[in-house]
Amino acid sequence: MPELPEVETIRRAVAPHLEGRVLDELRIDDPRWCQPLAPAELRAALEGRRLERLDRRGKYLIWRFEDEASLLVHLRMTGTLLLDPLAGTKYERVRFLFAGAGPEVAFCDPRRFGTGELALGDDALEAFLGARVGIEPFGDAFTGPALHALARGRRAPIKAFLLDQRRIAGVGNIYADEALFRARLHPLRAAGAITRPQAQELRDAVVTVLQLGLGAGGATIDDFRHPDGVEGAFQNDFLVHLRRGEPCVTCGTEVVKFVAAGRGTYACESCQRPPRGVRRHPRRAA
Ligand SMILES: [Zn+2]
């Protein structure tokens, strides 16, 4: 599933080709993409308008058209944007045709969970994001004390806390595992139990792994591709994620896999001590 680095990688690849151009035609082949809005309603709101900016908040791509009309695109499990794909490209659901010289863009999505939603007026846009998207990890407001304050009183495991988009935006399964390993925090530890220094370490680790992921053009472990078809490379730099049975890069203990927050989770239980009441998960070799 694309997380912040993957979505931002897509945004950076596509934005320079589209910003400033007028949307001539929005071809929606799959009405489920924009439901409950009918494709005709979405087309009426956006066609003929100039795309002023392509922004991102959390995992949302925000297509800001003139007159405060915004299209909010979420890639969900398998969505991506492709530049100038051939007609008949597999899994194409939507195509954006812009006026003037430059490429077309298609939204392709094998599993069809991706969405396109409309916000008319900047107040509506802020209300939409305010209800769904929390603090932006690359913003100035994301500090150790801010993370500590958000976690205070929460009994949920710290991993579930990191995955909750309404608190910290953009972190998904991969980057949560990698950040918790670097901060030496067990994924099942209660979010509210972390200390101020631990909150600072976790904040720094979240920013570090997201930056590393972005620098590598994201991670490709299943469908994710850049808009030109190239794969990301961050999967080659995972320290724990998908490394079950391999030795921890820090201490040599075997990395284990278990379920936390409903997701397959990887950790070194020597570096990331289980909280009281949680037994160590069995190692493969044992
Ligand atoms: Zn270790």
PDB file of C-alpha atoms and ligand atoms in Angstrom:
ATOM      1  CA  MET A   1       0.000   0.000   0.000  1.00  0.00           C
ATOM      2  CA  PRO A   2       1.465   3.367  -0.946  1.00  0.00           C
ATOM      3  CA  GLU A   3       2.512   5.384   2.103  1.00  0.00           C
ATOM      4  CA  LEU A   4       3.723   8.969   2.332  1.00  0.00           C
ATOM      5  CA  PRO A   5       7.026   8.431   0.437  1.00  0.00           C
ATOM      6  CA  GLU A   6       5.306   6.588  -2.400  1.00  0.00           C
ATOM      7  CA  VAL A   7       2.532   9.167  -2.741  1.00  0.00           C
ATOM      8  CA  GLU A   8       5.033  12.021  -2.613  1.00  0.00           C
ATOM      9  CA  THR A   9       7.204  10.268  -5.215  1.00  0.00           C
ATOM     10  CA  ILE A  10       4.195  10.120  -7.522  1.00  0.00           C
ATOM     11  CA  ARG A  11       3.306  13.742  -6.827  1.00  0.00           C
ATOM     12  CA  ARG A  12       6.804  14.966  -7.670  1.00  0.00           C
ATOM     13  CA  ALA A  13       6.912  12.969 -10.881  1.00  0.00           C
ATOM     14  CA  VAL A  14       3.536  14.124 -12.136  1.00  0.00           C
ATOM     15  CA  ALA A  15       3.138  17.706 -10.873  1.00  0.00           C
ATOM     16  CA  PRO A  16       5.587  19.445 -13.253  1.00  0.00           C
ATOM     17  CA  HIS A  17       3.755  17.964 -16.246  1.00  0.00           C
ATOM     18  CA  LEU A  18       0.282  19.017 -15.143  1.00  0.00           C
ATOM     19  CA  GLU A  19       0.400  22.197 -13.095  1.00  0.00           C
ATOM     20  CA  GLY A  20      -0.851  25.217 -15.016  1.00  0.00           C
ATOM     21  CA  ARG A  21      -2.715  23.176 -17.629  1.00  0.00           C
ATOM     22  CA  VAL A  22      -6.472  23.140 -18.179  1.00  0.00           C
ATOM     23  CA  LEU A  23      -8.290  19.836 -17.703  1.00  0.00           C
ATOM     24  CA  ASP A  24     -10.000  19.161 -21.005  1.00  0.00           C
ATOM     25  CA  GLU A  25     -11.580  15.850 -20.234  1.00  0.00           C
ATOM     26  CA  LEU A  26     -11.922  13.598 -17.228  1.00  0.00           C
ATOM     27  CA  ARG A  27     -12.677  10.124 -18.514  1.00  0.00           C
ATOM     28  CA  ILE A  28     -14.047   7.964 -15.708  1.00  0.00           C
ATOM     29  CA  ASP A  29     -14.364   4.326 -16.744  1.00  0.00           C
ATOM     30  CA  ASP A  30     -15.209   3.087 -13.259  1.00  0.00           C
ATOM     31  CA  PRO A  31     -17.974   5.063 -11.484  1.00  0.00           C
ATOM     32  CA  ARG A  32     -17.080   3.386  -8.196  1.00  0.00           C
ATOM     33  CA  TRP A  33     -13.968   5.596  -8.109  1.00  0.00           C
ATOM     34  CA  CYS A  34     -15.955   8.763  -7.322  1.00  0.00           C
ATOM     35  CA  GLN A  35     -19.136   7.415  -5.731  1.00  0.00           C
ATOM     36  CA  PRO A  36     -21.408   8.687  -4.248  1.00  0.00           C
ATOM     37  CA  LEU A  37     -20.761  11.428  -6.807  1.00  0.00           C
ATOM     38  CA  ALA A  38     -21.783  10.568 -10.361  1.00  0.00           C
ATOM     39  CA  PRO A  39     -18.972  10.834 -12.921  1.00  0.00           C
ATOM     40  CA  ALA A  40     -20.959  13.553 -14.733  1.00  0.00           C
ATOM     41  CA  GLU A  41     -21.052  15.683 -11.579  1.00  0.00           C
ATOM     42  CA  LEU A  42     -17.311  15.402 -11.098  1.00  0.00           C
ATOM     43  CA  ARG A  43     -16.653  16.212 -14.734  1.00  0.00           C
ATOM     44  CA  ALA A  44     -18.922  19.260 -14.555  1.00  0.00           C
ATOM     45  CA  ALA A  45     -16.997  20.540 -11.542  1.00  0.00           C
ATOM     46  CA  LEU A  46     -13.497  20.080 -12.949  1.00  0.00           C
ATOM     47  CA  GLU A  47     -13.466  20.077 -16.735  1.00  0.00           C
ATOM     48  CA  GLY A  48     -12.414  23.396 -18.231  1.00  0.00           C
ATOM     49  CA  ARG A  49     -10.614  24.435 -15.059  1.00  0.00           C
ATOM     50  CA  ARG A  50      -6.890  25.054 -14.742  1.00  0.00           C
ATOM     51  CA  LEU A  51      -4.926  22.879 -12.337  1.00  0.00           C
ATOM     52  CA  GLU A  52      -3.142  25.376 -10.135  1.00  0.00           C
ATOM     53  CA  ARG A  53      -1.225  22.946  -7.935  1.00  0.00           C
ATOM     54  CA  LEU A  54      -0.845  19.292  -7.145  1.00  0.00           C
ATOM     55  CA  ASP A  55      -0.425  19.054  -3.363  1.00  0.00           C
ATOM     56  CA  ARG A  56      -0.253  16.222  -0.863  1.00  0.00           C
ATOM     57  CA  ARG A  57      -1.507  15.802   2.705  1.00  0.00           C
ATOM     58  CA  GLY A  58      -0.798  12.459   4.322  1.00  0.00           C
ATOM     59  CA  LYS A  59      -1.618   9.899   1.659  1.00  0.00           C
ATOM     60  CA  TYR A  60      -4.016  12.186  -0.235  1.00  0.00           C
ATOM     61  CA  LEU A  61      -3.064  13.789  -3.528  1.00  0.00           C
ATOM     62  CA  ILE A  62      -4.852  17.130  -3.724  1.00  0.00           C
ATOM     63  CA  TRP A  63      -5.503  18.429  -7.212  1.00  0.00           C
ATOM     64  CA  ARG A  64      -6.172  22.126  -6.635  1.00  0.00           C
ATOM     65  CA  PHE A  65      -8.057  23.568  -9.564  1.00  0.00           C
ATOM     66  CA  GLU A  66      -8.927  27.227 -10.042  1.00  0.00           C
ATOM     67  CA  ASP A  67     -12.009  28.614  -8.293  1.00  0.00           C
ATOM     68  CA  GLU A  68     -11.204  26.533  -5.185  1.00  0.00           C
ATOM     69  CA  ALA A  69     -12.299  23.251  -6.730  1.00  0.00           C
ATOM     70  CA  SER A  70     -10.226  20.385  -5.341  1.00  0.00           C
ATOM     71  CA  LEU A  71     -10.067  16.738  -6.277  1.00  0.00           C
ATOM     72  CA  LEU A  72      -8.847  14.476  -3.471  1.00  0.00           C
ATOM     73  CA  VAL A  73      -7.307  11.274  -4.779  1.00  0.00           C
ATOM     74  CA  HIS A  74      -6.429   8.366  -2.495  1.00  0.00           C
ATOM     75  CA  LEU A  75      -4.480   5.448  -3.937  1.00  0.00           C
ATOM     76  CA  ARG A  76      -5.517   2.976  -1.180  1.00  0.00           C
ATOM     77  CA  MET A  77      -4.079  -0.513  -1.780  1.00  0.00           C
ATOM     78  CA  THR A  78      -2.881  -0.576  -5.364  1.00  0.00           C
ATOM     79  CA  GLY A  79      -3.664   2.739  -7.060  1.00  0.00           C
ATOM     80  CA  THR A  80      -1.069   4.641  -9.030  1.00  0.00           C
ATOM     81  CA  LEU A  81      -0.803   7.381 -11.624  1.00  0.00           C
ATOM     82  CA  LEU A  82       0.880   6.641 -14.921  1.00  0.00           C
ATOM     83  CA  LEU A  83       2.116   9.233 -17.397  1.00  0.00           C
ATOM     84  CA  ASP A  84       1.060   8.700 -21.000  1.00  0.00           C
ATOM     85  CA  PRO A  85       0.151   5.037 -20.671  1.00  0.00           C
ATOM     86  CA  LEU A  86      -0.838   3.222 -23.841  1.00  0.00           C
ATOM     87  CA  ALA A  87      -4.527   3.005 -24.620  1.00  0.00           C
ATOM     88  CA  GLY A  88      -5.912  -0.157 -23.097  1.00  0.00           C
ATOM     89  CA  THR A  89      -3.433  -0.154 -20.208  1.00  0.00           C
ATOM     90  CA  LYS A  90      -4.407  -2.767 -17.667  1.00  0.00           C
ATOM     91  CA  TYR A  91      -6.503  -1.704 -14.690  1.00  0.00           C
ATOM     92  CA  GLU A  92      -7.044   1.843 -15.955  1.00  0.00           C
ATOM     93  CA  ARG A  93     -10.008   3.421 -14.188  1.00  0.00           C
ATOM     94  CA  VAL A  94      -9.682   7.130 -14.912  1.00  0.00           C
ATOM     95  CA  ARG A  95      -7.834   9.217 -17.465  1.00  0.00           C
ATOM     96  CA  PHE A  96      -7.014  12.921 -17.192  1.00  0.00           C
ATOM     97  CA  LEU A  97      -6.638  14.707 -20.517  1.00  0.00           C
ATOM     98  CA  PHE A  98      -5.161  18.201 -20.280  1.00  0.00           C
ATOM     99  CA  ALA A  99      -5.069  20.911 -22.915  1.00  0.00           C
ATOM    100  CA  GLY A 100      -1.843  21.896 -24.605  1.00  0.00           C
ATOM    101  CA  ALA A 101       1.437  20.058 -24.981  1.00  0.00           C
ATOM    102  CA  GLY A 102       2.298  17.456 -22.386  1.00  0.00           C
ATOM    103  CA  PRO A 103       1.364  13.990 -21.250  1.00  0.00           C
ATOM    104  CA  GLU A 104      -1.959  12.481 -20.254  1.00  0.00           C
ATOM    105  CA  VAL A 105      -2.279  10.796 -16.880  1.00  0.00           C
ATOM    106  CA  ALA A 106      -4.165   7.640 -16.005  1.00  0.00           C
ATOM    107  CA  PHE A 107      -5.224   6.333 -12.629  1.00  0.00           C
ATOM    108  CA  CYS A 108      -4.610   2.562 -12.656  1.00  0.00           C
ATOM    109  CA  ASP A 109      -5.706   0.362  -9.809  1.00  0.00           C
ATOM    110  CA  PRO A 110      -5.881  -3.464  -9.954  1.00  0.00           C
ATOM    111  CA  ARG A 111      -7.868  -3.843  -6.739  1.00  0.00           C
ATOM    112  CA  ARG A 112     -10.110  -0.814  -7.294  1.00  0.00           C
ATOM    113  CA  PHE A 113     -10.094   0.573  -3.754  1.00  0.00           C
ATOM    114  CA  GLY A 114      -8.707   3.962  -4.818  1.00  0.00           C
ATOM    115  CA  THR A 115     -11.020   6.967  -4.650  1.00  0.00           C
ATOM    116  CA  GLY A 116     -11.562  10.421  -6.127  1.00  0.00           C
ATOM    117  CA  GLU A 117     -13.540  12.915  -4.037  1.00  0.00           C
ATOM    118  CA  LEU A 118     -14.529  16.516  -4.592  1.00  0.00           C
ATOM    119  CA  ALA A 119     -14.248  19.525  -2.284  1.00  0.00           C
ATOM    120  CA  LEU A 120     -15.740  22.813  -3.459  1.00  0.00           C
ATOM    121  CA  GLY A 121     -14.290  25.795  -1.602  1.00  0.00           C
ATOM    122  CA  ASP A 122     -11.209  25.888   0.604  1.00  0.00           C
ATOM    123  CA  ASP A 123     -13.353  25.592   3.734  1.00  0.00           C
ATOM    124  CA  ALA A 124     -14.766  22.309   2.464  1.00  0.00           C
ATOM    125  CA  LEU A 125     -11.252  21.134   1.655  1.00  0.00           C
ATOM    126  CA  GLU A 126      -9.993  21.948   5.143  1.00  0.00           C
ATOM    127  CA  ALA A 127     -13.019  20.275   6.718  1.00  0.00           C
ATOM    128  CA  PHE A 128     -12.431  17.159   4.619  1.00  0.00           C
ATOM    129  CA  LEU A 129      -8.769  16.947   5.587  1.00  0.00           C
ATOM    130  CA  GLY A 130      -9.381  17.950   9.195  1.00  0.00           C
ATOM    131  CA  ALA A 131     -11.642  14.943   9.679  1.00  0.00           C
ATOM    132  CA  ARG A 132      -9.226  12.452   8.115  1.00  0.00           C
ATOM    133  CA  VAL A 133      -5.638  13.623   8.226  1.00  0.00           C
ATOM    134  CA  GLY A 134      -3.521  14.386  11.285  1.00  0.00           C
ATOM    135  CA  ILE A 135      -0.143  16.022  11.743  1.00  0.00           C
ATOM    136  CA  GLU A 136       2.159  16.087   8.715  1.00  0.00           C
ATOM    137  CA  PRO A 137       5.460  14.337   9.528  1.00  0.00           C
ATOM    138  CA  PHE A 138       7.570  16.700   7.414  1.00  0.00           C
ATOM    139  CA  GLY A 139       5.951  19.807   8.928  1.00  0.00           C
ATOM    140  CA  ASP A 140       7.346  21.973  11.738  1.00  0.00           C
ATOM    141  CA  ALA A 141       4.515  20.966  14.068  1.00  0.00           C
ATOM    142  CA  PHE A 142       5.693  17.344  14.211  1.00  0.00           C
ATOM    143  CA  THR A 143       7.977  17.433  17.247  1.00  0.00           C
ATOM    144  CA  GLY A 144       8.811  14.998  20.043  1.00  0.00           C
ATOM    145  CA  PRO A 145       6.571  16.832  22.531  1.00  0.00           C
ATOM    146  CA  ALA A 146       3.752  16.924  19.964  1.00  0.00           C
ATOM    147  CA  LEU A 147       3.995  13.171  19.452  1.00  0.00           C
ATOM    148  CA  HIS A 148       4.136  12.630  23.212  1.00  0.00           C
ATOM    149  CA  ALA A 149       1.007  14.751  23.688  1.00  0.00           C
ATOM    150  CA  LEU A 150      -0.863  12.879  20.947  1.00  0.00           C
ATOM    151  CA  ALA A 151       0.000   9.522  22.523  1.00  0.00           C
ATOM    152  CA  ARG A 152      -0.802  10.483  26.090  1.00  0.00           C
ATOM    153  CA  GLY A 153      -3.534   8.398  27.665  1.00  0.00           C
ATOM    154  CA  ARG A 154      -3.796   6.010  24.718  1.00  0.00           C
ATOM    155  CA  ARG A 155      -3.863   2.336  25.537  1.00  0.00           C
ATOM    156  CA  ALA A 156      -3.655   1.236  21.913  1.00  0.00           C
ATOM    157  CA  PRO A 157      -0.372  -0.349  20.848  1.00  0.00           C
ATOM    158  CA  ILE A 158       2.123   2.185  19.568  1.00  0.00           C
ATOM    159  CA  LYS A 159       2.003   0.580  16.134  1.00  0.00           C
ATOM    160  CA  ALA A 160      -1.772   1.096  15.879  1.00  0.00           C
ATOM    161  CA  PHE A 161      -1.219   4.679  17.010  1.00  0.00           C
ATOM    162  CA  LEU A 162       1.308   5.256  14.207  1.00  0.00           C
ATOM    163  CA  LEU A 163      -1.043   3.781  11.607  1.00  0.00           C
ATOM    164  CA  ASP A 164      -3.945   6.021  12.632  1.00  0.00           C
ATOM    165  CA  GLN A 165      -3.994   8.634   9.864  1.00  0.00           C
ATOM    166  CA  ARG A 166      -6.013  11.056  11.987  1.00  0.00           C
ATOM    167  CA  ARG A 167      -3.070  11.438  14.375  1.00  0.00           C
ATOM    168  CA  ILE A 168       0.066  11.246  12.233  1.00  0.00           C
ATOM    169  CA  ALA A 169      -0.505  11.351   8.493  1.00  0.00           C
ATOM    170  CA  GLY A 170       1.195   9.145   5.945  1.00  0.00           C
ATOM    171  CA  VAL A 171       2.760   6.357   8.013  1.00  0.00           C
ATOM    172  CA  GLY A 172       1.704   2.847   6.998  1.00  0.00           C
ATOM    173  CA  ASN A 173       2.817  -0.675   7.776  1.00  0.00           C
ATOM    174  CA  ILE A 174       6.320  -0.534   6.310  1.00  0.00           C
ATOM    175  CA  TYR A 175       7.407   2.780   7.756  1.00  0.00           C
ATOM    176  CA  ALA A 176       5.838   2.045  11.162  1.00  0.00           C
ATOM    177  CA  ASP A 177       7.914  -1.143  11.519  1.00  0.00           C
ATOM    178  CA  GLU A 178      11.076   0.569  10.380  1.00  0.00           C
ATOM    179  CA  ALA A 179      10.568   3.578  12.671  1.00  0.00           C
ATOM    180  CA  LEU A 180       9.761   1.469  15.746  1.00  0.00           C
ATOM    181  CA  PHE A 181      12.875  -0.643  15.178  1.00  0.00           C
ATOM    182  CA  ARG A 182      15.069   2.435  14.960  1.00  0.00           C
ATOM    183  CA  ALA A 183      13.474   3.886  18.091  1.00  0.00           C
ATOM    184  CA  ARG A 184      13.887   0.499  19.861  1.00  0.00           C
ATOM    185  CA  LEU A 185      10.194   0.416  20.777  1.00  0.00           C
ATOM    186  CA  HIS A 186       8.169  -2.783  20.741  1.00  0.00           C
ATOM    187  CA  PRO A 187       5.132  -2.441  18.426  1.00  0.00           C
ATOM    188  CA  LEU A 188       2.776  -3.769  21.124  1.00  0.00           C
ATOM    189  CA  ARG A 189       3.832  -1.279  23.775  1.00  0.00           C
ATOM    190  CA  ALA A 190       0.955   0.985  24.828  1.00  0.00           C
ATOM    191  CA  ALA A 191       1.201   4.329  23.046  1.00  0.00           C
ATOM    192  CA  GLY A 192       0.459   6.218  26.251  1.00  0.00           C
ATOM    193  CA  ALA A 193       3.315   4.486  28.078  1.00  0.00           C
ATOM    194  CA  ILE A 194       6.164   5.935  26.052  1.00  0.00           C
ATOM    195  CA  THR A 195       8.363   8.470  27.814  1.00  0.00           C
ATOM    196  CA  ARG A 196       9.243  11.928  26.538  1.00  0.00           C
ATOM    197  CA  PRO A 197      12.724  10.842  25.378  1.00  0.00           C
ATOM    198  CA  GLN A 198      11.185   7.828  23.627  1.00  0.00           C
ATOM    199  CA  ALA A 199       8.652  10.093  21.931  1.00  0.00           C
ATOM    200  CA  GLN A 200      11.505  12.244  20.682  1.00  0.00           C
ATOM    201  CA  GLU A 201      13.380   9.198  19.381  1.00  0.00           C
ATOM    202  CA  LEU A 202      10.265   7.895  17.691  1.00  0.00           C
ATOM    203  CA  ARG A 203       9.533  11.256  16.081  1.00  0.00           C
ATOM    204  CA  ASP A 204      13.095  11.399  14.750  1.00  0.00           C
ATOM    205  CA  ALA A 205      12.876   7.787  13.535  1.00  0.00           C
ATOM    206  CA  VAL A 206       9.588   8.429  11.712  1.00  0.00           C
ATOM    207  CA  VAL A 207      11.066  11.426   9.907  1.00  0.00           C
ATOM    208  CA  THR A 208      14.266   9.506   9.098  1.00  0.00           C
ATOM    209  CA  VAL A 209      12.548   6.478   7.583  1.00  0.00           C
ATOM    210  CA  LEU A 210      10.129   8.631   5.579  1.00  0.00           C
ATOM    211  CA  GLN A 211      13.045  10.679   4.230  1.00  0.00           C
ATOM    212  CA  LEU A 212      15.025   7.546   3.402  1.00  0.00           C
ATOM    213  CA  GLY A 213      11.970   6.108   1.679  1.00  0.00           C
ATOM    214  CA  LEU A 214      11.447   9.276  -0.307  1.00  0.00           C
ATOM    215  CA  GLY A 215      15.125   9.394  -1.247  1.00  0.00           C
ATOM    216  CA  ALA A 216      14.854   5.853  -2.585  1.00  0.00           C
ATOM    217  CA  GLY A 217      11.749   6.686  -4.625  1.00  0.00           C
ATOM    218  CA  GLY A 218       9.525   4.682  -2.279  1.00  0.00           C
ATOM    219  CA  ALA A 219       9.328   0.940  -1.747  1.00  0.00           C
ATOM    220  CA  THR A 220       8.110  -1.549  -4.341  1.00  0.00           C
ATOM    221  CA  ILE A 221       7.013  -4.783  -2.708  1.00  0.00           C
ATOM    222  CA  ASP A 222       3.992  -5.487  -4.873  1.00  0.00           C
ATOM    223  CA  ASP A 223       2.402  -3.073  -7.326  1.00  0.00           C
ATOM    224  CA  PHE A 224       3.913   0.313  -6.634  1.00  0.00           C
ATOM    225  CA  ARG A 225       5.532   1.933  -9.667  1.00  0.00           C
ATOM    226  CA  HIS A 226       6.613   5.456 -10.438  1.00  0.00           C
ATOM    227  CA  PRO A 227       4.498   7.260 -13.048  1.00  0.00           C
ATOM    228  CA  ASP A 228       7.121   6.330 -15.664  1.00  0.00           C
ATOM    229  CA  GLY A 229       6.960   2.651 -14.674  1.00  0.00           C
ATOM    230  CA  VAL A 230      10.188   2.562 -12.634  1.00  0.00           C
ATOM    231  CA  GLU A 231      10.171   0.742  -9.278  1.00  0.00           C
ATOM    232  CA  GLY A 232      11.116   2.245  -5.918  1.00  0.00           C
ATOM    233  CA  ALA A 233      14.198   0.937  -4.107  1.00  0.00           C
ATOM    234  CA  PHE A 234      13.546   1.375  -0.391  1.00  0.00           C
ATOM    235  CA  GLN A 235      12.650  -2.322  -0.028  1.00  0.00           C
ATOM    236  CA  ASN A 236      16.394  -2.999  -0.354  1.00  0.00           C
ATOM    237  CA  ASP A 237      17.057  -0.924   2.762  1.00  0.00           C
ATOM    238  CA  PHE A 238      14.474  -2.403   5.147  1.00  0.00           C
ATOM    239  CA  LEU A 239      16.055  -3.195   8.521  1.00  0.00           C
ATOM    240  CA  VAL A 240      13.227  -5.385   9.857  1.00  0.00           C
ATOM    241  CA  HIS A 241      10.191  -5.242   7.580  1.00  0.00           C
ATOM    242  CA  LEU A 242       9.829  -8.519   5.593  1.00  0.00           C
ATOM    243  CA  ARG A 243      13.059  -9.817   7.236  1.00  0.00           C
ATOM    244  CA  ARG A 244      11.557 -12.576   9.335  1.00  0.00           C
ATOM    245  CA  GLY A 245      14.179 -15.160  10.272  1.00  0.00           C
ATOM    246  CA  GLU A 246      17.094 -12.926   9.344  1.00  0.00           C
ATOM    247  CA  PRO A 247      19.564 -11.663  11.956  1.00  0.00           C
ATOM    248  CA  CYS A 248      18.933  -8.209  13.419  1.00  0.00           C
ATOM    249  CA  VAL A 249      21.387  -5.717  11.901  1.00  0.00           C
ATOM    250  CA  THR A 250      22.131  -4.385  15.390  1.00  0.00           C
ATOM    251  CA  CYS A 251      22.392  -7.455  17.637  1.00  0.00           C
ATOM    252  CA  GLY A 252      22.092 -10.567  15.466  1.00  0.00           C
ATOM    253  CA  THR A 253      18.898 -11.848  17.101  1.00  0.00           C
ATOM    254  CA  GLU A 254      16.447 -13.368  14.645  1.00  0.00           C
ATOM    255  CA  VAL A 255      13.767 -10.945  13.427  1.00  0.00           C
ATOM    256  CA  VAL A 256      10.276 -12.221  14.279  1.00  0.00           C
ATOM    257  CA  LYS A 257       6.906 -11.652  12.669  1.00  0.00           C
ATOM    258  CA  PHE A 258       3.615 -11.315  14.521  1.00  0.00           C
ATOM    259  CA  VAL A 259       0.346  -9.445  14.255  1.00  0.00           C
ATOM    260  CA  ALA A 260       0.018  -5.942  15.671  1.00  0.00           C
ATOM    261  CA  ALA A 261      -2.773  -3.525  14.807  1.00  0.00           C
ATOM    262  CA  GLY A 262      -4.122  -6.262  12.536  1.00  0.00           C
ATOM    263  CA  ARG A 263      -1.047  -6.115  10.312  1.00  0.00           C
ATOM    264  CA  GLY A 264       1.918  -8.397   9.743  1.00  0.00           C
ATOM    265  CA  THR A 265       4.597  -6.817  11.918  1.00  0.00           C
ATOM    266  CA  TYR A 266       8.351  -7.349  12.107  1.00  0.00           C
ATOM    267  CA  ALA A 267      10.630  -6.630  15.058  1.00  0.00           C
ATOM    268  CA  CYS A 268      13.776  -7.657  16.903  1.00  0.00           C
ATOM    269  CA  GLU A 269      12.576  -8.539  20.377  1.00  0.00           C
ATOM    270  CA  SER A 270      16.049  -8.105  21.847  1.00  0.00           C
ATOM    271  CA  CYS A 271      16.372  -4.516  20.659  1.00  0.00           C
ATOM    272  CA  GLN A 272      12.635  -3.880  21.053  1.00  0.00           C
ATOM    273  CA  ARG A 273      11.780  -5.401  24.421  1.00  0.00           C
ATOM    274  CA  PRO A 274       8.205  -6.670  24.707  1.00  0.00           C
ATOM    275  CA  PRO A 275       6.145  -4.798  27.292  1.00  0.00           C
ATOM    276  CA  ARG A 276       5.205  -6.537  30.491  1.00  0.00           C
ATOM    277  CA  GLY A 277       2.594  -9.240  29.888  1.00  0.00           C
ATOM    278  CA  VAL A 278       3.657  -9.845  26.277  1.00  0.00           C
ATOM    279  CA  ARG A 279       5.728 -12.963  25.717  1.00  0.00           C
ATOM    280  CA  ARG A 280       8.445 -13.077  23.124  1.00  0.00           C
ATOM    281  CA  HIS A 281       7.219 -14.381  19.794  1.00  0.00           C
ATOM    282  CA  PRO A 282       8.686 -17.686  18.635  1.00  0.00           C
ATOM    283  CA  ARG A 283      11.683 -17.503  16.379  1.00  0.00           C
ATOM    284  CA  ARG A 284      11.808 -19.619  13.292  1.00  0.00           C
ATOM    285  CA  ALA A 285      14.954 -21.439  14.344  1.00  0.00           C
ATOM    286  CA  ALA A 286      13.621 -22.252  17.802  1.00  0.00           C
TER     287      ALA A 286
HETATM  288 ZN    ZN B   1      18.305  -6.591  17.635  1.00  0.00          ZN
END
